[in-house]
Short mmCIF file of C-alpha atoms in Angstrom, two decimals:
data_model
loop_
_atom_site.label_atom_id
_atom_site.label_comp_id
_atom_site.label_asym_id
_atom_site.label_seq_id
_atom_site.Cartn_x
_atom_site.Cartn_y
_atom_site.Cartn_z
CA MET A 1 110.74 62.24 291.76
CA GLY A 2 110.71 58.53 292.05
CA ASP A 3 110.76 55.95 288.95
CA LYS A 4 106.83 55.41 289.90
CA GLY A 5 106.70 59.49 289.36
CA VAL A 6 107.18 59.15 285.48
CA TRP A 7 105.88 56.44 285.08
CA ILE A 8 102.12 57.70 286.02
CA ILE A 9 103.44 60.78 284.44
CA ALA A 10 103.34 58.80 281.03
CA ALA A 11 100.45 56.92 281.13
CA VAL A 12 98.41 60.25 282.32
CA LEU A 13 99.70 61.73 278.59
CA ALA A 14 99.60 58.83 277.28
CA ALA A 15 95.03 58.06 278.55
CA GLY A 16 95.02 61.78 277.13
CA LEU A 17 96.67 62.31 273.89
CA ALA A 18 94.45 59.21 273.34
CA ALA A 19 91.14 61.03 274.20
CA LEU A 20 92.17 63.10 272.35
CA ILE A 21 93.37 61.74 268.97
CA ALA A 22 89.25 59.82 270.05
CA LEU A 23 87.92 62.97 270.08
CA ARG A 24 89.10 64.83 267.65
CA GLY A 25 89.95 61.48 264.53
CA VAL A 26 92.03 61.62 262.49
CA PRO A 27 91.35 63.85 259.62
CA SER A 28 90.12 61.93 256.20
CA ALA A 29 90.30 62.53 252.67
CA PRO A 30 86.87 64.07 250.78
CA ALA A 31 84.63 61.59 249.67
CA PRO A 32 83.74 61.50 246.55
CA PRO A 33 81.07 63.46 245.64
CA ALA A 34 77.77 60.51 245.32
CA ALA A 35 77.82 59.69 241.60
CA PRO A 36 74.50 60.07 240.18
CA GLU A 37 71.42 57.68 240.02
CA ALA A 38 70.62 56.25 237.38
CA ALA A 39 67.85 56.65 236.13
CA ALA A 40 65.12 53.40 236.77
CA PRO A 41 63.68 52.25 233.23
CA PRO A 42 59.92 53.77 233.57
CA ALA A 43 57.49 51.20 235.52
CA PRO A 44 56.29 48.84 232.13
CA GLU A 45 52.77 49.66 232.31
CA ALA A 46 50.50 46.93 233.08
CA PRO A 47 47.75 45.61 229.82
CA GLU A 48 44.51 47.16 230.71
CA PRO A 49 41.97 44.93 231.75
CA PRO A 50 39.57 43.78 228.01
CA GLU A 51 35.81 44.73 228.99
CA PRO A 52 32.90 42.55 230.08
CA PRO A 53 31.71 41.23 226.66
CA ALA A 54 28.10 42.48 227.31
CA PRO A 55 25.73 41.03 228.19
CA ALA A 56 22.63 40.02 226.49
CA PRO A 57 20.07 41.61 225.88
CA VAL A 58 16.48 40.45 227.03
CA THR A 59 13.84 39.24 224.74
CA GLY A 60 10.18 39.22 225.26
CA GLU A 61 10.97 35.61 224.71
CA MET A 62 12.64 35.64 227.78
CA VAL A 63 9.98 37.74 229.59
CA ASP A 64 7.18 35.87 228.97
CA LYS A 65 9.36 31.91 230.21
CA LEU A 66 8.94 34.59 233.57
CA LEU A 67 6.97 32.59 236.23
CA TYR A 68 5.31 34.16 238.09
CA GLY A 69 6.55 34.29 242.10
CA MET A 70 10.24 34.65 240.59
CA THR A 71 12.17 36.94 243.39
CA TYR A 72 14.11 40.08 241.93
CA GLU A 73 16.74 37.96 242.38
CA ASN A 74 15.30 34.62 240.01
CA VAL A 75 14.67 37.57 237.48
CA MET A 76 18.27 39.30 237.73
CA GLU A 77 19.64 35.57 237.08
CA ARG A 78 17.33 34.82 234.32
CA PHE A 79 18.68 38.30 231.75
CA GLY A 80 22.14 38.30 233.58
CA ARG A 81 22.65 40.20 234.46
CA GLU A 82 20.96 44.23 237.44
CA SER A 83 18.02 46.29 235.98
CA ASP A 84 19.20 50.08 234.79
CA GLU A 85 15.80 51.41 235.77
CA THR A 86 13.42 51.32 239.86
CA GLU A 87 10.54 52.49 241.03
CA THR A 88 7.62 51.61 242.49
CA GLU A 89 4.04 52.40 242.79
CA TYR A 90 1.18 52.48 245.15
CA GLU A 91 -2.47 51.56 244.37
CA GLN A 92 -4.42 52.23 246.69
CA GLY A 93 -7.10 49.14 245.90
CA THR A 94 -10.92 48.66 246.25
CA PRO A 95 -12.43 48.89 249.72
CA GLY A 96 -13.94 45.88 250.63
CA TYR A 97 -12.72 43.66 248.17
CA THR A 98 -8.78 44.35 248.18
CA SER A 99 -5.72 46.08 250.07
CA PRO A 100 -2.75 48.45 248.77
CA SER A 101 -0.30 47.55 247.99
CA VAL A 102 2.89 49.02 245.64
CA THR A 103 4.39 47.70 242.89
CA VAL A 104 7.92 48.27 242.57
CA TRP A 105 9.35 48.15 238.64
CA HIS A 106 12.61 47.27 237.61
CA ARG A 107 13.38 48.29 234.00
CA TRP A 108 15.35 46.14 232.06
CA ASP A 109 17.13 48.29 229.15
CA ASN A 110 18.15 46.94 226.39
CA PRO A 111 20.76 48.81 222.83
CA ASP A 112 18.21 48.85 220.56
CA GLY A 113 15.58 51.06 222.69
CA SER A 114 13.71 48.08 224.11
CA ALA A 115 12.75 47.48 227.16
CA ALA A 116 11.31 44.54 230.13
CA ARG A 117 9.72 46.10 232.76
CA VAL A 118 8.74 43.32 235.41
CA GLY A 119 6.49 44.14 239.31
CA PHE A 120 6.66 42.78 242.01
CA VAL A 121 4.90 42.94 244.98
CA ASN A 122 6.31 41.68 247.70
CA GLN A 123 9.36 41.38 246.40
CA LYS A 124 7.38 38.16 244.23
CA LEU A 125 7.19 39.10 240.48
CA GLU A 126 3.49 39.93 240.04
CA ARG A 127 3.22 41.11 236.17
CA LYS A 128 5.96 41.51 233.78
CA VAL A 129 5.75 43.80 229.63
CA PHE A 130 7.73 43.77 227.38
CA VAL A 131 8.24 47.22 225.42
CA ASP A 132 10.38 47.33 221.64
CA ALA A 133 11.90 49.62 219.97
CA ALA A 134 9.10 51.25 218.64
CA GLY A 135 6.93 51.88 221.28
CA GLY A 136 4.83 48.29 220.61
CA THR A 137 4.37 45.94 224.16
CA SER A 138 4.15 42.77 224.73
CA GLY A 139 4.57 39.54 226.62
CA GLY A 140 2.42 39.23 230.36
CA THR A 141 -0.77 38.62 230.48
CA GLU A 142 -1.05 42.74 230.31
CA PRO A 143 0.94 44.16 227.96
CA GLU A 144 -2.64 46.24 227.11
CA LEU A 145 -1.72 47.63 230.43
CA TRP A 146 1.09 50.01 228.97
CA LYS A 147 -0.13 50.72 226.26
CA ASP A 148 -0.76 54.01 227.05
CA LYS A 149 2.75 54.85 229.39
CA GLU A 150 5.79 56.50 227.78
CA PHE A 151 8.96 54.10 227.15
CA LYS A 152 11.13 56.31 225.30
CA LEU A 153 14.18 56.57 226.50
#
């Protein structure tokens, strides 16, 4: 074997040794144990948003100032809030004189037990009445129609 053969054998052995080291890896010292993570401080609690102020109670004077033909949205803007309760009432009408109609009643309740009732026919204000805490009616043009009605909360 000549010089050339020795060099080939040496090159093959060097390549094999390099491959063996690369595949096996160099042993290293074990990794130090991970330091325990410092407990994150608790997130500060967000302050609760302040409660909106209570809307002003609806008064008989406010009911008196409502105009016939107003929409529910107009009344809601005047009272500053949506109604608390809604109900419908069917009226047959008088044959040959008036046609049947449906009145949609919206009711705004006050903390003292008083309430405003506003009736809409075809989405226009047709009736209105204010009932005080004692059950007495006022406001509107026909409070006497509501004397028999139960308005207790």
